XYZ file of C-alpha atoms in Angstrom:
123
model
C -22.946 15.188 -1.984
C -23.130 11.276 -1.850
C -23.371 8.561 0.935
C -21.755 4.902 -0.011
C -22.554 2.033 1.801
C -19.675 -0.926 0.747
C -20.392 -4.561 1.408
C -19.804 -8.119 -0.105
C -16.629 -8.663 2.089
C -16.047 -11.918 3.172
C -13.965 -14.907 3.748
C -12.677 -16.903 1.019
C -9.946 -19.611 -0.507
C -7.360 -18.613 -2.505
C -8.269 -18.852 -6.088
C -11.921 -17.714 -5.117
C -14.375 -15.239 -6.004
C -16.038 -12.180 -4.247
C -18.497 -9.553 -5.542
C -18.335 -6.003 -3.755
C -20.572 -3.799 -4.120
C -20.917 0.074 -3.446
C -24.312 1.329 -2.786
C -24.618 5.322 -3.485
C -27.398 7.560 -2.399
C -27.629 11.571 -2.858
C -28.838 13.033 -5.945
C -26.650 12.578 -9.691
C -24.752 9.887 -9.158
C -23.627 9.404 -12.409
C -22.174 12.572 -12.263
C -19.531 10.642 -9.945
C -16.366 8.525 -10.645
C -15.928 5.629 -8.396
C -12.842 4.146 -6.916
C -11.866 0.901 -4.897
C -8.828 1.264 -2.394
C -7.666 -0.895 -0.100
C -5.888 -1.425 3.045
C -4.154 -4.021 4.607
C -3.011 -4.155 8.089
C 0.405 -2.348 9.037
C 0.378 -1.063 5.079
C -1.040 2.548 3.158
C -4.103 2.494 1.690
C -3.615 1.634 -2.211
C -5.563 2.106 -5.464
C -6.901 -0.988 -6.615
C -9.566 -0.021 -9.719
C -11.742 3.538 -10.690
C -14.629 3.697 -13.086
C -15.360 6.924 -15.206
C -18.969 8.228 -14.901
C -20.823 6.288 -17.816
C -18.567 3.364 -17.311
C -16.785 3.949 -20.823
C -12.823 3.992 -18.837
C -11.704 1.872 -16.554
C -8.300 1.540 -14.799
C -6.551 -0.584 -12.492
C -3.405 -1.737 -10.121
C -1.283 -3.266 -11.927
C -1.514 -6.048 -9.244
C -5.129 -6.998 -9.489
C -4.885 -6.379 -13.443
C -6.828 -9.193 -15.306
C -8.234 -10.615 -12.294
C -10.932 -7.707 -11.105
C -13.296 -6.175 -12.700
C -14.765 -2.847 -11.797
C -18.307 -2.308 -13.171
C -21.465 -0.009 -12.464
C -25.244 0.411 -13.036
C -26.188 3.397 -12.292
C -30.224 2.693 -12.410
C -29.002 0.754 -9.270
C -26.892 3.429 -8.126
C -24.279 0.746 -7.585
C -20.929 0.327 -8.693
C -19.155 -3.350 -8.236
C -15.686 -4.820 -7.946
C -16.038 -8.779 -9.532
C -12.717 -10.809 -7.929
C -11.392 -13.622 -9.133
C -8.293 -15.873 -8.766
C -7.893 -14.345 -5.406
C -4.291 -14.456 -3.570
C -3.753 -14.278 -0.340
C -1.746 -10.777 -0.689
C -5.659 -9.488 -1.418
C -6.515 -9.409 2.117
C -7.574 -6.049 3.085
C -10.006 -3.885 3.918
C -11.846 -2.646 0.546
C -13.552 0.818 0.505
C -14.987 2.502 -2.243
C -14.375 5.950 -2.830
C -16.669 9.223 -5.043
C -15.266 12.459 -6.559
C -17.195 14.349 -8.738
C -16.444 14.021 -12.414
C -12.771 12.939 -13.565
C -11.254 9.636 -12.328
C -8.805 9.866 -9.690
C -5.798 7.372 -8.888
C -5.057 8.657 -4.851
C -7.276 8.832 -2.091
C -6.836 12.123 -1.639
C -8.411 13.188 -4.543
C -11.763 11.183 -3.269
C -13.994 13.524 -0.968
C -16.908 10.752 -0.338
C -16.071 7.471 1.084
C -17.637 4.301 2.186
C -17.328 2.527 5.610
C -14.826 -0.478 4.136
C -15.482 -4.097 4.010
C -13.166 -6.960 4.958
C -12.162 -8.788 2.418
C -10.253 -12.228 3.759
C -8.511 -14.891 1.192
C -7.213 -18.348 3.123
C -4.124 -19.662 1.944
């Protein structure tokens, strides 16, 4: 089991940056991949990047695809989403999501989940 606390939302320009970060607590967390969704209003929650355990596979939407960066430190028990050049489509609420062992690519594969942060780009 595994509590996340997401934060780092906030309210941006277009062509900005935000840092998110996912705070884990619970014993073995690097025994967990971690994966951002999001969730903008009237639309389905949708992948946006997943981390493998140690870090060594990554994988995103093709959408946010050479403008985020998912990244984690698990001394911190942290994992991170970096944003940059962000559109206006990228406002949403962000959560980040744990299942135990393999990546996943749909929320319902994610048992643990974080509270969400809002994530706002101006245009």
């Amino acid at each position: 089991q595994v509590q996340l606390v997401g934060s780092g939302g906030g309210l941006v320009q277009a062509g900005g940056s935000l840092r998110l970060s996912c705070a884990a607590s619970g014993r073995t967390f690097s025994d967990y991949a971690v994966g951002w969704f999001r969730q903008a209003p009237g639309k389905e929650r949708e992948f946006v990047a997943a981390i493998s355990r140690r870090g060594a596979s990554t994988h995103y939407a093709d959408s946010v695809k050479g403008r985020f960066t998912i990244s984690r430190d698990n001394a911190k028990n942290t994992v991170y989403l970096q944003m940059n050049s962000l559109k206006a489509e990228d406002t949403a609420v962000y959560y980040c999501a744990a299942r135990q062992y393999a990546v996943g690519w749909s929320m319902r594969e994610y048992d643990y989940w974080g509270q969400g942060t809002q994530v706002t780009v101006s245009s």
